[in-house]
Structures are given as C-alpha cells and as structure tokens.
mmCIF file of C-alpha atoms and ligand atoms in Angstrom:
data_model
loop_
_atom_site.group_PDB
_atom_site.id
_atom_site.type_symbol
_atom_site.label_atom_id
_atom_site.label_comp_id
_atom_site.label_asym_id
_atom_site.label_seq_id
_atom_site.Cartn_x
_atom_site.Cartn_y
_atom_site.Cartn_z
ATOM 1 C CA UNK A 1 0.000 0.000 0.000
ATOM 2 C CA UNK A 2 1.087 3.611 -0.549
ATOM 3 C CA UNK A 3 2.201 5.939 1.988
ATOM 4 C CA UNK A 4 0.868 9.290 2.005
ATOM 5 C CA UNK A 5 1.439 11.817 1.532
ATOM 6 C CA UNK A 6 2.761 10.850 -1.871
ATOM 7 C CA UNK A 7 4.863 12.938 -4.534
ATOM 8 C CA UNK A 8 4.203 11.587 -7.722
ATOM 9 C CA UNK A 9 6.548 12.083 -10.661
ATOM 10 C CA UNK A 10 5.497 11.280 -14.377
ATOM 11 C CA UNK A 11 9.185 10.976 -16.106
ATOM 12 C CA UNK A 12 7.369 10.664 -19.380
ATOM 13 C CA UNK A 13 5.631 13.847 -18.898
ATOM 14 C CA UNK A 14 8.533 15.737 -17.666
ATOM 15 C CA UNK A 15 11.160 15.085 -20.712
ATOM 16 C CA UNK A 16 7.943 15.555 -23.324
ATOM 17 C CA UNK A 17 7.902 19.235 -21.497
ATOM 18 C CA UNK A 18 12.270 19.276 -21.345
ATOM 19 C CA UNK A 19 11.909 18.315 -25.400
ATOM 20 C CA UNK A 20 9.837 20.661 -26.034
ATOM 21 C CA UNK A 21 11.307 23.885 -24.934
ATOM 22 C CA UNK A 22 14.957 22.492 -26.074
ATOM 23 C CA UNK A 23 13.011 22.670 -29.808
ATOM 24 C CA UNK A 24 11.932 25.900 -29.399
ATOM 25 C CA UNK A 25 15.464 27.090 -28.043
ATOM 26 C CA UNK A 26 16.861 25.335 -30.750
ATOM 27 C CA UNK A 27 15.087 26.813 -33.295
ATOM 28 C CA UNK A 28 16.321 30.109 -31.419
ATOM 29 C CA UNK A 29 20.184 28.901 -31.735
ATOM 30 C CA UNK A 30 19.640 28.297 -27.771
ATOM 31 C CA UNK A 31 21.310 25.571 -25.989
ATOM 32 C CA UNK A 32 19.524 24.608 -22.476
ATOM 33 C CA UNK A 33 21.102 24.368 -19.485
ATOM 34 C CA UNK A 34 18.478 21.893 -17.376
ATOM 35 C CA UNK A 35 18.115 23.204 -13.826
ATOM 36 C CA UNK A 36 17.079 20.130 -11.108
ATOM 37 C CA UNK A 37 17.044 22.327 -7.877
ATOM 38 C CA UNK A 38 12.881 22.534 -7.831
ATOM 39 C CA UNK A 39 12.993 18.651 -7.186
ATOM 40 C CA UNK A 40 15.853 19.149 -4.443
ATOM 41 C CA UNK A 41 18.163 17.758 -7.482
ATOM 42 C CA UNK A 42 15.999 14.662 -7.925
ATOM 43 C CA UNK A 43 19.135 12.753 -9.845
ATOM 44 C CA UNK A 44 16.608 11.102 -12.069
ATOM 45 C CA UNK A 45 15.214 14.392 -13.336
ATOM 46 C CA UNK A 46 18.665 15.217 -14.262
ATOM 47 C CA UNK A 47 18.935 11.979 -16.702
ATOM 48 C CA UNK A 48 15.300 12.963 -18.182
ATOM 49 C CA UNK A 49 17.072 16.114 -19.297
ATOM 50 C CA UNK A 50 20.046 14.995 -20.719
ATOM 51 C CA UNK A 51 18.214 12.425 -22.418
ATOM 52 C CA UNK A 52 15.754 15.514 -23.912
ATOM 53 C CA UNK A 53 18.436 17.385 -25.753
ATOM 54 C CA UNK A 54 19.735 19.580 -22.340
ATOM 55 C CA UNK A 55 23.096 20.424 -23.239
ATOM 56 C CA UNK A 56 24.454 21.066 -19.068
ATOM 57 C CA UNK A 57 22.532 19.872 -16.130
ATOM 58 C CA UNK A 58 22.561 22.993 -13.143
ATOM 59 C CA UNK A 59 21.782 23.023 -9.871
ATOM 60 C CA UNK A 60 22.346 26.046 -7.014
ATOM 61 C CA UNK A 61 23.199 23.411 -4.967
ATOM 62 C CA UNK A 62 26.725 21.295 -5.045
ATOM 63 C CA UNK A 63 25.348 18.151 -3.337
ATOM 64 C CA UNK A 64 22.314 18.198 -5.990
ATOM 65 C CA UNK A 65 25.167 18.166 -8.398
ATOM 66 C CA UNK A 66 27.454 15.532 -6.760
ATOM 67 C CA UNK A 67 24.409 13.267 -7.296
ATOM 68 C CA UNK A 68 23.990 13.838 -10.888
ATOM 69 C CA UNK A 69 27.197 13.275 -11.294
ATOM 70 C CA UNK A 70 26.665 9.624 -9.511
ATOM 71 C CA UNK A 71 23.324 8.941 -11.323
ATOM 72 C CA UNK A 72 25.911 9.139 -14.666
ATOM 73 C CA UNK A 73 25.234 12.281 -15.978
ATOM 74 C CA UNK A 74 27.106 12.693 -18.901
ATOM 75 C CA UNK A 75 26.778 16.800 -19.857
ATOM 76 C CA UNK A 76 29.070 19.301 -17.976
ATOM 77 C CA UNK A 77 27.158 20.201 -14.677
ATOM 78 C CA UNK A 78 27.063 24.000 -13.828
ATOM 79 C CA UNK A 79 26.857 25.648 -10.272
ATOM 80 C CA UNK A 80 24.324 28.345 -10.730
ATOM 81 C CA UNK A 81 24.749 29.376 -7.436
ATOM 82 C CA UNK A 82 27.790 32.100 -7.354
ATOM 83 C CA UNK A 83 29.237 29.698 -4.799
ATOM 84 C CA UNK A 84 30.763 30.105 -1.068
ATOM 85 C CA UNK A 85 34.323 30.484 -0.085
ATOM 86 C CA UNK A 86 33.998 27.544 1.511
ATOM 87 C CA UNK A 87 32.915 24.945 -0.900
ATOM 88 C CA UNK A 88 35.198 26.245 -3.924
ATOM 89 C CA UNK A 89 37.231 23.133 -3.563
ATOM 90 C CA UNK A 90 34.350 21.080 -4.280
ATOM 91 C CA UNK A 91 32.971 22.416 -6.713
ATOM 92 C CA UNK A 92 35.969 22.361 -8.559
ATOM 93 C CA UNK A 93 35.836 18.453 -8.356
ATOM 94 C CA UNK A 94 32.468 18.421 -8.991
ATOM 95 C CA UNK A 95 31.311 20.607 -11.525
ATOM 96 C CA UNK A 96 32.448 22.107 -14.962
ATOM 97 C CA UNK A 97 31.225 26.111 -15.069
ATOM 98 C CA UNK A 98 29.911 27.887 -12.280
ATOM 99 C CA UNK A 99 28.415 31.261 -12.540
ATOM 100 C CA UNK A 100 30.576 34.021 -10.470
ATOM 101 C CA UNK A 101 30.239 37.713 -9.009
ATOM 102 C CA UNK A 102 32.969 38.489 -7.312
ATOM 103 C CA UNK A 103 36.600 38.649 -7.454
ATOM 104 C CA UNK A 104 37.958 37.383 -4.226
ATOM 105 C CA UNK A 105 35.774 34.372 -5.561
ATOM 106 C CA UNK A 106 37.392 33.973 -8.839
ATOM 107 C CA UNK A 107 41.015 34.465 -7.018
ATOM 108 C CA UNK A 108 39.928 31.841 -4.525
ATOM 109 C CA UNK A 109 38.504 28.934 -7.255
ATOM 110 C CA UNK A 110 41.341 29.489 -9.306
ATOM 111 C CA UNK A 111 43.643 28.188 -6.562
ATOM 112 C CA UNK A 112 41.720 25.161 -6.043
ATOM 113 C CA UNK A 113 41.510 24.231 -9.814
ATOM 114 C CA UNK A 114 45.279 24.761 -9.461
ATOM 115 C CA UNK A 115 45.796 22.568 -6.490
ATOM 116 C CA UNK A 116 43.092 19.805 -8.509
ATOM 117 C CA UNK A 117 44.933 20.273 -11.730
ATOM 118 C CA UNK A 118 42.177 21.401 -13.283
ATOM 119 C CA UNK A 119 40.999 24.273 -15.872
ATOM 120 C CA UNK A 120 37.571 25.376 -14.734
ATOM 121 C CA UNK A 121 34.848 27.052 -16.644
ATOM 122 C CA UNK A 122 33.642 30.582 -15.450
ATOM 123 C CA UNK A 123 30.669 32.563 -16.891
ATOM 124 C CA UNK A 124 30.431 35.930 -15.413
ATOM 125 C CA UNK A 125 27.124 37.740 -14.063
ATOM 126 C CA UNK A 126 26.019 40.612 -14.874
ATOM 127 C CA UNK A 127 22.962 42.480 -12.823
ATOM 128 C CA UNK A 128 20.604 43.651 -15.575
ATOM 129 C CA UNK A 129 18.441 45.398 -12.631
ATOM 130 C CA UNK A 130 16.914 42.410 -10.970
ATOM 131 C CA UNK A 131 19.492 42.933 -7.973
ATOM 132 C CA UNK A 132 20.042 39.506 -7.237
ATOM 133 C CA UNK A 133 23.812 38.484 -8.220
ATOM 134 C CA UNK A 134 26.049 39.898 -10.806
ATOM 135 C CA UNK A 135 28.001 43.174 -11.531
ATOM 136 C CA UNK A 136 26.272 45.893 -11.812
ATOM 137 C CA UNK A 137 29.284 48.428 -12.664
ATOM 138 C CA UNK A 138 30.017 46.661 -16.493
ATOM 139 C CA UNK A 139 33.586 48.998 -16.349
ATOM 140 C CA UNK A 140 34.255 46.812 -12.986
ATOM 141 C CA UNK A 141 33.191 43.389 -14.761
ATOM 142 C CA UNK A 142 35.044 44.197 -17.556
ATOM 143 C CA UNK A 143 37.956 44.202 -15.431
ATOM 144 C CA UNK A 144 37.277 41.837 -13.782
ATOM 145 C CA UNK A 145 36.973 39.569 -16.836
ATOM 146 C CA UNK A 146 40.433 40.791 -18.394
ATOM 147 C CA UNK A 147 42.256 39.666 -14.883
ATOM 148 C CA UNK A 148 40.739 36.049 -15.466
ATOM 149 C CA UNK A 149 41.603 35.734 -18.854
ATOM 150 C CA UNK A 150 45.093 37.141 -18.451
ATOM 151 C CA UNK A 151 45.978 35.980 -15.221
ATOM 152 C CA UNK A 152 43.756 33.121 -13.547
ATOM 153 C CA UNK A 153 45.107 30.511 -15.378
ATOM 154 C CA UNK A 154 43.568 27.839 -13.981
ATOM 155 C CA UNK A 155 40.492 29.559 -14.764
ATOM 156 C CA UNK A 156 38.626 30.013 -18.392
ATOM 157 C CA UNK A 157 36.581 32.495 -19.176
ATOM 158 C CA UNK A 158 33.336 30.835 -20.886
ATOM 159 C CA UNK A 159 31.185 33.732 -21.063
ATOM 160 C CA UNK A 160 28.662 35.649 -19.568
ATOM 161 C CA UNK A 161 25.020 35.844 -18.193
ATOM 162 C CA UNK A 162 22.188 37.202 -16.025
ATOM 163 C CA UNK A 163 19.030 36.371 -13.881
ATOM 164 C CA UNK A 164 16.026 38.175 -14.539
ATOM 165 C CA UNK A 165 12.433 37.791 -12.933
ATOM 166 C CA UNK A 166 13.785 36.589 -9.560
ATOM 167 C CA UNK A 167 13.944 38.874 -6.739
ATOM 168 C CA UNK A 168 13.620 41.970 -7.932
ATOM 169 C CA UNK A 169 10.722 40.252 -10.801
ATOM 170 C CA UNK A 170 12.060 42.533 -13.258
ATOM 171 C CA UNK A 171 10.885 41.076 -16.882
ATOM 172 C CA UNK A 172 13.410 39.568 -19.015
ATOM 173 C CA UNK A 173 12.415 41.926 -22.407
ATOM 174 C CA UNK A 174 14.162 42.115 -25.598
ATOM 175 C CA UNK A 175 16.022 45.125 -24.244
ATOM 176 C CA UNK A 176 17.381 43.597 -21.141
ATOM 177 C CA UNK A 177 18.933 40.486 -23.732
ATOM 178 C CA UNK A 178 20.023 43.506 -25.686
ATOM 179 C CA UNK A 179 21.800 45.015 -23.002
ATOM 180 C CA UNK A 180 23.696 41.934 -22.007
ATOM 181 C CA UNK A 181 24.801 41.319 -25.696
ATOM 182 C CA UNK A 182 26.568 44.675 -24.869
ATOM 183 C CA UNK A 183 27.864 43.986 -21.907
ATOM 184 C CA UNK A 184 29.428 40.491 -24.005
ATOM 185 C CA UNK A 185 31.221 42.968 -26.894
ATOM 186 C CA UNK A 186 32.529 44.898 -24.343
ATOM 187 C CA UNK A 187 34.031 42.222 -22.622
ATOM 188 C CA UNK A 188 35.026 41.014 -26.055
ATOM 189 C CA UNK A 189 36.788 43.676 -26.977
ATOM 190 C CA UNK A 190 38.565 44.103 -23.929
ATOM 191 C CA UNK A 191 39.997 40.571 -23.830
ATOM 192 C CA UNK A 192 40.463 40.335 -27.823
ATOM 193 C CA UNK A 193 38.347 37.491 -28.762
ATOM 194 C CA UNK A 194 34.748 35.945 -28.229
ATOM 195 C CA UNK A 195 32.952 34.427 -26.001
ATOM 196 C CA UNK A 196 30.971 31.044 -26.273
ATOM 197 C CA UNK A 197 28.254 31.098 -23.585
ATOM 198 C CA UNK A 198 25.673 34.605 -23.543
ATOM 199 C CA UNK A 199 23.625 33.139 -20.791
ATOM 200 C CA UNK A 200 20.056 35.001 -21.256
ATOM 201 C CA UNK A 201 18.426 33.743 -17.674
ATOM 202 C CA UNK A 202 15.560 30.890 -16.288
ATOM 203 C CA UNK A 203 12.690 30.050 -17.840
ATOM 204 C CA UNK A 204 10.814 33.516 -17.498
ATOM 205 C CA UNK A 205 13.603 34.167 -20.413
ATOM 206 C CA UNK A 206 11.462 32.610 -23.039
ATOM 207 C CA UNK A 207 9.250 34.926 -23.390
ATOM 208 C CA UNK A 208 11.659 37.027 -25.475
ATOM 209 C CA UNK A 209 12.171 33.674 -27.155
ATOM 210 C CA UNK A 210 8.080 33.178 -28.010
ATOM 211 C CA UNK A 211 8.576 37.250 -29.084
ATOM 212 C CA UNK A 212 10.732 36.544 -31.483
ATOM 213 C CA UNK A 213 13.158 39.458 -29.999
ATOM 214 C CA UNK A 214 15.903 37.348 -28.348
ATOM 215 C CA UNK A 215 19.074 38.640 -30.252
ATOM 216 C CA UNK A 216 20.814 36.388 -32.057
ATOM 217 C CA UNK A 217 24.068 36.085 -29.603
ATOM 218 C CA UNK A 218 22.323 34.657 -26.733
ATOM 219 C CA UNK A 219 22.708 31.002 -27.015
ATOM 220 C CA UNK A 220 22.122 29.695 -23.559
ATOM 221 C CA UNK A 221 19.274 29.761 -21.146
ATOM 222 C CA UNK A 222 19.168 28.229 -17.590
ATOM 223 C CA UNK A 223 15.555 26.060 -16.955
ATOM 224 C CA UNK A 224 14.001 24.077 -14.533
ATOM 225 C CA UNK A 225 10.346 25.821 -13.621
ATOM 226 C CA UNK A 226 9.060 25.995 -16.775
ATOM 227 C CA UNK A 227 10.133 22.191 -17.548
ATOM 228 C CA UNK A 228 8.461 20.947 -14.580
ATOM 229 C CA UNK A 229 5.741 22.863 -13.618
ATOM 230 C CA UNK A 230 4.085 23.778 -17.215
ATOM 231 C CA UNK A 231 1.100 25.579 -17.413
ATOM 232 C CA UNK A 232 1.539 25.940 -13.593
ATOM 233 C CA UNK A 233 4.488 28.155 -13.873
ATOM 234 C CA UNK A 234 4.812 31.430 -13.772
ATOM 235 C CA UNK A 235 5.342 32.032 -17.289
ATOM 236 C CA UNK A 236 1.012 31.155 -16.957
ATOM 237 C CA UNK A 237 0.589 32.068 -13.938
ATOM 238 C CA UNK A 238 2.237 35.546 -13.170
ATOM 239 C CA UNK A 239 2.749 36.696 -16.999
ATOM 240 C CA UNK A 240 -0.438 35.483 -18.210
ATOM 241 C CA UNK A 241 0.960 33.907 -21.536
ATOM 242 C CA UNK A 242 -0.018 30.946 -23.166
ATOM 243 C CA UNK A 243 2.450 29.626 -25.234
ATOM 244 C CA UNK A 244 3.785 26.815 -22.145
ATOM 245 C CA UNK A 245 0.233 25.547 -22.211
ATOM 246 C CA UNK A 246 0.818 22.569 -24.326
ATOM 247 C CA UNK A 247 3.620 21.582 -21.842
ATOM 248 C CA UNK A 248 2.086 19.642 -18.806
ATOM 249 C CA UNK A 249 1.158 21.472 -15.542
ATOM 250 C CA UNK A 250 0.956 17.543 -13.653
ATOM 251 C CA UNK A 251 4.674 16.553 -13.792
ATOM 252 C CA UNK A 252 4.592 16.476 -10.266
ATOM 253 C CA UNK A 253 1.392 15.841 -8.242
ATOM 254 C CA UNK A 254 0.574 15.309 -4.710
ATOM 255 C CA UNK A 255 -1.654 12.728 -3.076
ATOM 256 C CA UNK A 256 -3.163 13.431 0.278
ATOM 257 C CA UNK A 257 -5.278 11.003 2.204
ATOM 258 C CA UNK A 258 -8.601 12.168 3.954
ATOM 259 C CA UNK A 259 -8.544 11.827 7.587
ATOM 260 C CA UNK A 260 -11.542 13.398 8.375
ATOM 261 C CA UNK A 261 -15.022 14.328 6.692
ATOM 262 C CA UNK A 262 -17.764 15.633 7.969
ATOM 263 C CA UNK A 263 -20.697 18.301 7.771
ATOM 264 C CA UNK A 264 -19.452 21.809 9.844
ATOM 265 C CA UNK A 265 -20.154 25.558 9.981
ATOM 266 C CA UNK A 266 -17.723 27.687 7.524
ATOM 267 C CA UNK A 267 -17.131 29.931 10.199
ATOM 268 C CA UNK A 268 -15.495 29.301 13.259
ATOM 269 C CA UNK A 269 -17.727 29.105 17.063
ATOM 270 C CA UNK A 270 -16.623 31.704 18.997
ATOM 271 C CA UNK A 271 -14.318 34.350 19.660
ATOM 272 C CA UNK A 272 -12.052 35.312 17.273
ATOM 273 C CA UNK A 273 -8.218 35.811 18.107
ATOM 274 C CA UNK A 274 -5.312 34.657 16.111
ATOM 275 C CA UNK A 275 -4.736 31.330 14.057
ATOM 276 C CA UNK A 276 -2.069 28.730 14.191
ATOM 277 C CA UNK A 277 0.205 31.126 12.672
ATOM 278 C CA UNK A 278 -0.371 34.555 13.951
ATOM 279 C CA UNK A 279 -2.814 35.585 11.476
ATOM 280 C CA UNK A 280 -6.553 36.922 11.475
ATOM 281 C CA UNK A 281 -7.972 35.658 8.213
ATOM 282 C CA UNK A 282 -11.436 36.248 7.238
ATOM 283 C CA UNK A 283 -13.578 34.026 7.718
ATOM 284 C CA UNK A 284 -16.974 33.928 4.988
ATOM 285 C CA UNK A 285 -20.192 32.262 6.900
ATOM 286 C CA UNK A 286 -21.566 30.425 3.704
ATOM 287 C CA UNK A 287 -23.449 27.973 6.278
ATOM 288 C CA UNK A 288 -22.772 24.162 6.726
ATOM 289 C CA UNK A 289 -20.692 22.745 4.106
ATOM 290 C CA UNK A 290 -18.892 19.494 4.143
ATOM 291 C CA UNK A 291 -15.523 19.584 4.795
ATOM 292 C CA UNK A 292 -12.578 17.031 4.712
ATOM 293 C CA UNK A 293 -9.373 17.066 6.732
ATOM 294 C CA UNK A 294 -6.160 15.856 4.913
ATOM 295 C CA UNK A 295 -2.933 14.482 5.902
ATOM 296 C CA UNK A 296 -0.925 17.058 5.033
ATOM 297 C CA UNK A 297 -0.395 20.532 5.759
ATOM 298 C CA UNK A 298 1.775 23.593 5.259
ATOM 299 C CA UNK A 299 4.800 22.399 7.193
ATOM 300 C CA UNK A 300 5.094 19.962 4.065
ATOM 301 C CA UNK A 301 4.234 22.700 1.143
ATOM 302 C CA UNK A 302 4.078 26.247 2.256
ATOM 303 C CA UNK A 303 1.523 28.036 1.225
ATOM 304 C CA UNK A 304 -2.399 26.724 0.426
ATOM 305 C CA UNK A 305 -2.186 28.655 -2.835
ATOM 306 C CA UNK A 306 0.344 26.779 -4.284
ATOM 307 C CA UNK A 307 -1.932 23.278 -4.286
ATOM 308 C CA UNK A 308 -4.222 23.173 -7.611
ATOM 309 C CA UNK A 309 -7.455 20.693 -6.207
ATOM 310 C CA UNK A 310 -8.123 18.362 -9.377
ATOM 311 C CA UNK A 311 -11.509 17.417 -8.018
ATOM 312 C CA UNK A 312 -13.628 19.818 -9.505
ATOM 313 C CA UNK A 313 -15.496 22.415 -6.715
ATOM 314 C CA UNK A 314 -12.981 21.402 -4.126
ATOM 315 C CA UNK A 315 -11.237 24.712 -2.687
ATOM 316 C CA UNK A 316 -9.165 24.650 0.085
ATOM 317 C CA UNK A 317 -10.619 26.564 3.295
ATOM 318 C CA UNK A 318 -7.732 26.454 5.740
ATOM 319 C CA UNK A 319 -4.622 24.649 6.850
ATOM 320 C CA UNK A 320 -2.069 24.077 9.875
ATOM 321 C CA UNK A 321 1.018 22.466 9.862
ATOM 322 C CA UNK A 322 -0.369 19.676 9.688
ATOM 323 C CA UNK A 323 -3.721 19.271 7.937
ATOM 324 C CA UNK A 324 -5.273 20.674 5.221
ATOM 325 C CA UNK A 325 -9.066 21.583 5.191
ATOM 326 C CA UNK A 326 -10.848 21.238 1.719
ATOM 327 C CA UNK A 327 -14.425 22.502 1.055
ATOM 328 C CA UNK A 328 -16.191 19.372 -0.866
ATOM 329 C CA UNK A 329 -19.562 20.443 -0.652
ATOM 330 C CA UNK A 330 -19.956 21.249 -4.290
ATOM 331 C CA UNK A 331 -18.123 18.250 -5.324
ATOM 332 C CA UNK A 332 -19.921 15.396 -7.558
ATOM 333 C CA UNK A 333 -17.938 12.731 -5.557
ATOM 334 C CA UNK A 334 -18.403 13.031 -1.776
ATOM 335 C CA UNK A 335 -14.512 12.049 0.066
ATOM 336 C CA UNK A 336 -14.352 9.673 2.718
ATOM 337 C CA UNK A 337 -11.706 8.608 5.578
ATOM 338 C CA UNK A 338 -9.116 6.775 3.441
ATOM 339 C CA UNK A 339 -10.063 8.230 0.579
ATOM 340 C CA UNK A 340 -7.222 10.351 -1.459
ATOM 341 C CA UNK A 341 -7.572 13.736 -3.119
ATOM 342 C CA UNK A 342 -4.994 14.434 -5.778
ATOM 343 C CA UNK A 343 -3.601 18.254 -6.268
ATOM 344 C CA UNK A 344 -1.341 20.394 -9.224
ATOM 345 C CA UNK A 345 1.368 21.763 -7.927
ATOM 346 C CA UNK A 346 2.984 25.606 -7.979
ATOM 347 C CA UNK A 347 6.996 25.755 -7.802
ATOM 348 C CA UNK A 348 7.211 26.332 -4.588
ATOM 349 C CA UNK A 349 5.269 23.779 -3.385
ATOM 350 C CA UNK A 350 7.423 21.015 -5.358
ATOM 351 C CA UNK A 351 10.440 22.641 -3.294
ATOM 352 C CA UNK A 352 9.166 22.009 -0.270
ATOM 353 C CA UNK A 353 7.167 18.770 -0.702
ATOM 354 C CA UNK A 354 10.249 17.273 -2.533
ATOM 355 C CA UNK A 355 12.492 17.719 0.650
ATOM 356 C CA UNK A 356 9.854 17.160 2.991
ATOM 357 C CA UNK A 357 10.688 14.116 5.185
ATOM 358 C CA UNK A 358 7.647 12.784 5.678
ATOM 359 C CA UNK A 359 6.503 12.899 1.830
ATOM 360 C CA UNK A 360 7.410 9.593 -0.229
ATOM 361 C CA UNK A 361 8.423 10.153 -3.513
ATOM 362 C CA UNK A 362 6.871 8.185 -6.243
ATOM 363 C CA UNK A 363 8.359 7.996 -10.000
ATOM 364 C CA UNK A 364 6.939 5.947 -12.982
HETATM 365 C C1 PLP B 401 16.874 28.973 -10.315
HETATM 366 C C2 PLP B 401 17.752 29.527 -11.338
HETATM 367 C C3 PLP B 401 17.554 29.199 -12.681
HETATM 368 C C4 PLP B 401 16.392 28.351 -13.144
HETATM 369 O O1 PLP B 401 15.183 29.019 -12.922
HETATM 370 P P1 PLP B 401 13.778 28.421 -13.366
HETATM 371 O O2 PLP B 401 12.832 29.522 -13.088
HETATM 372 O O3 PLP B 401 13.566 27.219 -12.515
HETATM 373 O O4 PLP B 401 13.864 28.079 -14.801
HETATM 374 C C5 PLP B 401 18.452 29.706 -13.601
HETATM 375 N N1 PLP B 401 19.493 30.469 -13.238
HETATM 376 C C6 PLP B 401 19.718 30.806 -11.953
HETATM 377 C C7 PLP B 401 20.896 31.660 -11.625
HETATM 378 C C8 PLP B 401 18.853 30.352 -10.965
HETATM 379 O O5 PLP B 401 19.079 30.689 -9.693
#
C-alpha cells in the first residue's frame, strides 16, 4: 500500500515538457542548461534532461550536483549558485562552469583548480536590474573579466550571463537580452576574442524567445520551472501567456489522504483571536458545508495557494502544519476517511514537498 502523503513524478511527462522547450530554443540557436534544484536535485530528473536534448545539467546546490554526477550524468554540470568560499574546492571536483560575481571568488577557485589540476569554466554575471547576483558596474566586470583571462590561469573564461524575474521580478524583455549582448562585446573587446556562452536567464527568459526578440548572440538559457511545472508556472501564472500551455502542468502531483469528513459551519464558534500562525484571516459564513481534513499541511508545502485541487469544486478553506481543510460540498464525488484527493502543484510547493521528510516520492 502507498504511503501518504505521496509525490508523484510522471518521467514521461517531464522530458515531453524538457523536449519541447529544447526545440523551441533550438530553433532560437539556444542551448539549455536543465536546472534540477525545484525537485531538491531529484538525480533522475537530471537523466530525463540529458536524455531531452539539455546540453548542461545545473543546480544552485553542489550536493544536488554531486548526485547527478553519480546517477551518470554525462553533460558538464554547472553551479548556478555564485558559490561560497567555503565549498570552492568542491565544486571544482564536482562541476564544470559555475556562474561568479565576485573577485575574491574567482582568485579563490582558481587556486583550487590549481591545487586539482584542473581548468575550470567561469561565466560571469552581470545584474541587468533584478538585484540579485552579478556586476552591476560593467567597467568593474570588464575588469574583472580581463584579470581572469590574463591571469587566472587555472580559470577560463566561458562567457557571460544574467538572472532576470527573480527577486527583484524585473521582466526579461528584448532590451534587457540587448543590453547583455553589450555587456558580451565589451568584454570582447577588452579581452580580444569571443565568447561562447551569452547566458540570457531561467525560464521567465522565453518569453523574449516566443517574441521573437531574443538577439541572435544569446545562445544559452538556464531552466528548470518551466520544464516541470508547465502551465503551472509562472510564465502562466504571473505573466499570463499561453504559449507553455501545451507543456504539462501535472509533472509532479501530490496525493493526500482524507482523515476526516464531515458536515461543519464555515465559520469558526466563537471568539475570534489569532490562528495557528499569527494571522486573522477572514472568515466567509456560507453555512454548513462538508468539509474534509487531509494528511498534510503547510509544514510539508508552504503556502495553500500553491496546491491546484483536481476534483472539480474542491477549494481549500484552511490549513495548519499539519492538515489541510478542503471545502467538498460542491463536489460530484463526496470524500471519505481513506479516501485520497490528488492536487497540481505551484513551484514552490514542489520545493518544499520534494524535501519534505515525511513525503514519499513516487516515480513511474
Ligand atoms: C533557479 C535559477 C535558474 C532556473 O530558474 P527556473 O525559473 O527554474 O527556470 C536559472 N538560473 C539561476 C541563476 C537560478 O538561480
């Protein structure tokens, strides 16, 4: 029998989504760099990708990497996150290119590919206004670039790239690509030759793909979201555009067993105070309604809006921890103890409920 809650991962699905976007990129003279950190670096993901055309596997995390590596990934595996002082070393024996910011960084992982023996692959960042990593002064990261190709030698300078749509959710538009196609010639000029790798962002970066305004010199973007999650991506989701909806939105799904049902007031007996975490939500009296309790709860996933019901006129009411409540009442098929209600998945959610302890992962 199947423990619950249950992650279940449809490899099929997920490499028809990876094959998909590595033909549009292609078509864009875009190679794909396949990022497994939303599945905790799921090592079987990683094969799915190289297997769909991904030309690196990435991860921001070097023991996500170390596993690819052991599941016999093939491709050069990238460090997307500009790493820490103090795991230079391994990523030098792990991984092929990392992405870097900083100098004292550079100086540092130079040393250790010299102690390994090793040539290591850099690609620079460059902060196109999202203000997550990267340079921001270009004069500075052209510098910066000219001391690594004339004087790291253990080092080789691959290219360049940013990250757009993350913390700052700045859009990646034609004129942010343009700008880092700049920042590239610059670079170029200063160090006399080109570079291979104009690293254009994640997966929010094909929508100046489906524009048909990505310029020509980008040829590599970074993606795990819009792989994995689909049509529940933000690409859908937060930009509203529709050409990822023939990709998949159930990749990933999550089963959750009822452990309660029953008939109960919407709103709560009593007086009101606080809930289980320190908020006052409103509450909407819409009468008795049946209700079912799940086991599972936001310790496991986060936040209620990242779970997609399938069932249809399910919504979810509430949830602890612990349990999840789910409004049934308008539901054709009435849940009972034991019974199992099946939800879609929002990024987020996959993060967490892949690295949850006490979810078992399923794959077929
Ligand atoms: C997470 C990340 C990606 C992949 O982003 P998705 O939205 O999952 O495609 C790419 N590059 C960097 C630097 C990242 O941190």
């Amino acid at each position: 029998m199947d423990k619950y809650p249950a992650l279940r991962i449809d490899h099929s699905k997920l490499k028809y989504n990876m094959k998909t976007i590595v033909g549009w990129c292609t078509e864009a003279g875009i190679d794909v760099a396949g990022i497994i950190k939303v599945s905790n670096g799921l090592p079987s993901a990683a094969l799915d990708y190289e297997e769909a055309g991904a030309k690196w596997i990435g991860s921001s995390r070097i023991e996500q990497l170390r596993g690819a590596k052991n599941a016999g990934v093939k491709v050069p595996l990238l460090m997307i996150r500009v790493p820490m002082l103090s795991e230079l070393d391994e990523i030098v024996e792990v991984c092929d290119y990392s992405l870097q910011s900083e100098i004292r960084t550079l100086e540092a992982i130079n040393e250790a590919a010299a102690a390994a023996g090793k040539i290591h692959n850099v690609i620079l960042m460059a902060d196109t206004g999202d203000l997550r990593e990267g340079f921001i002064d270009y004069d500075e990261m052209t510098e910066v670039a000219v001391k690594v190709e004339n004087e790291l030698h253990n080092l080789h300078l691959a290219g360049i790239g940013t990250n757009l749509g993350c913390t700052g959710s700045v859009k990646p538009t034609g004129e942010k690509m343009e700008l880092l196609v700049s920042i590239a010639e610059k670079i170029e000029k200063a160090i006399g030759r080109e570079l291979e790798i104009i690293s254009g962002g994640a997966s929010s970066s094909l929508m100046p793909v489906f524009d048909g305004v990505m310029p020509e010199r980008v040829n590599m973007l970074r993606i795990g979201e819009a792989s994995f999650v689909g049509d529940m991506g933000d690409l859908r989701t937060a930009y509203g555009r529709t050409e990822a909806d023939g990709l998949y939105g159930d990749v990933v799904t999550l089963d959750a067993q009822v452990i309660e049902s029953k008939t109960k007031p919407s709103h709560p007996i009593g007086e009101l105070g606080v809930n289980a975490f320190g908020e006052r939500p409103v509450y909407v009296d819409r009468g008795n309604r049946r209700r079912i309790l799940l086991g599972v709860g936001r310790a496991d996933y986060g936040e209620t809006g990242d779970l997609v019901p399938l069932l249809d006129g399910a919504f979810i009411e509430a949830a602890s921890g612990d349990h999840t409540i789910v409004d049934i009442e308008e539901c054709k098929t009435k849940l009972e103890v034991g019974d199992i209600m099946t939800f879609k998945l929002k990024y987020s959610a996959i993060l967490r409920l892949s690295g949850s302890e006490n979810v078992k992962i399923y794959e077929k």
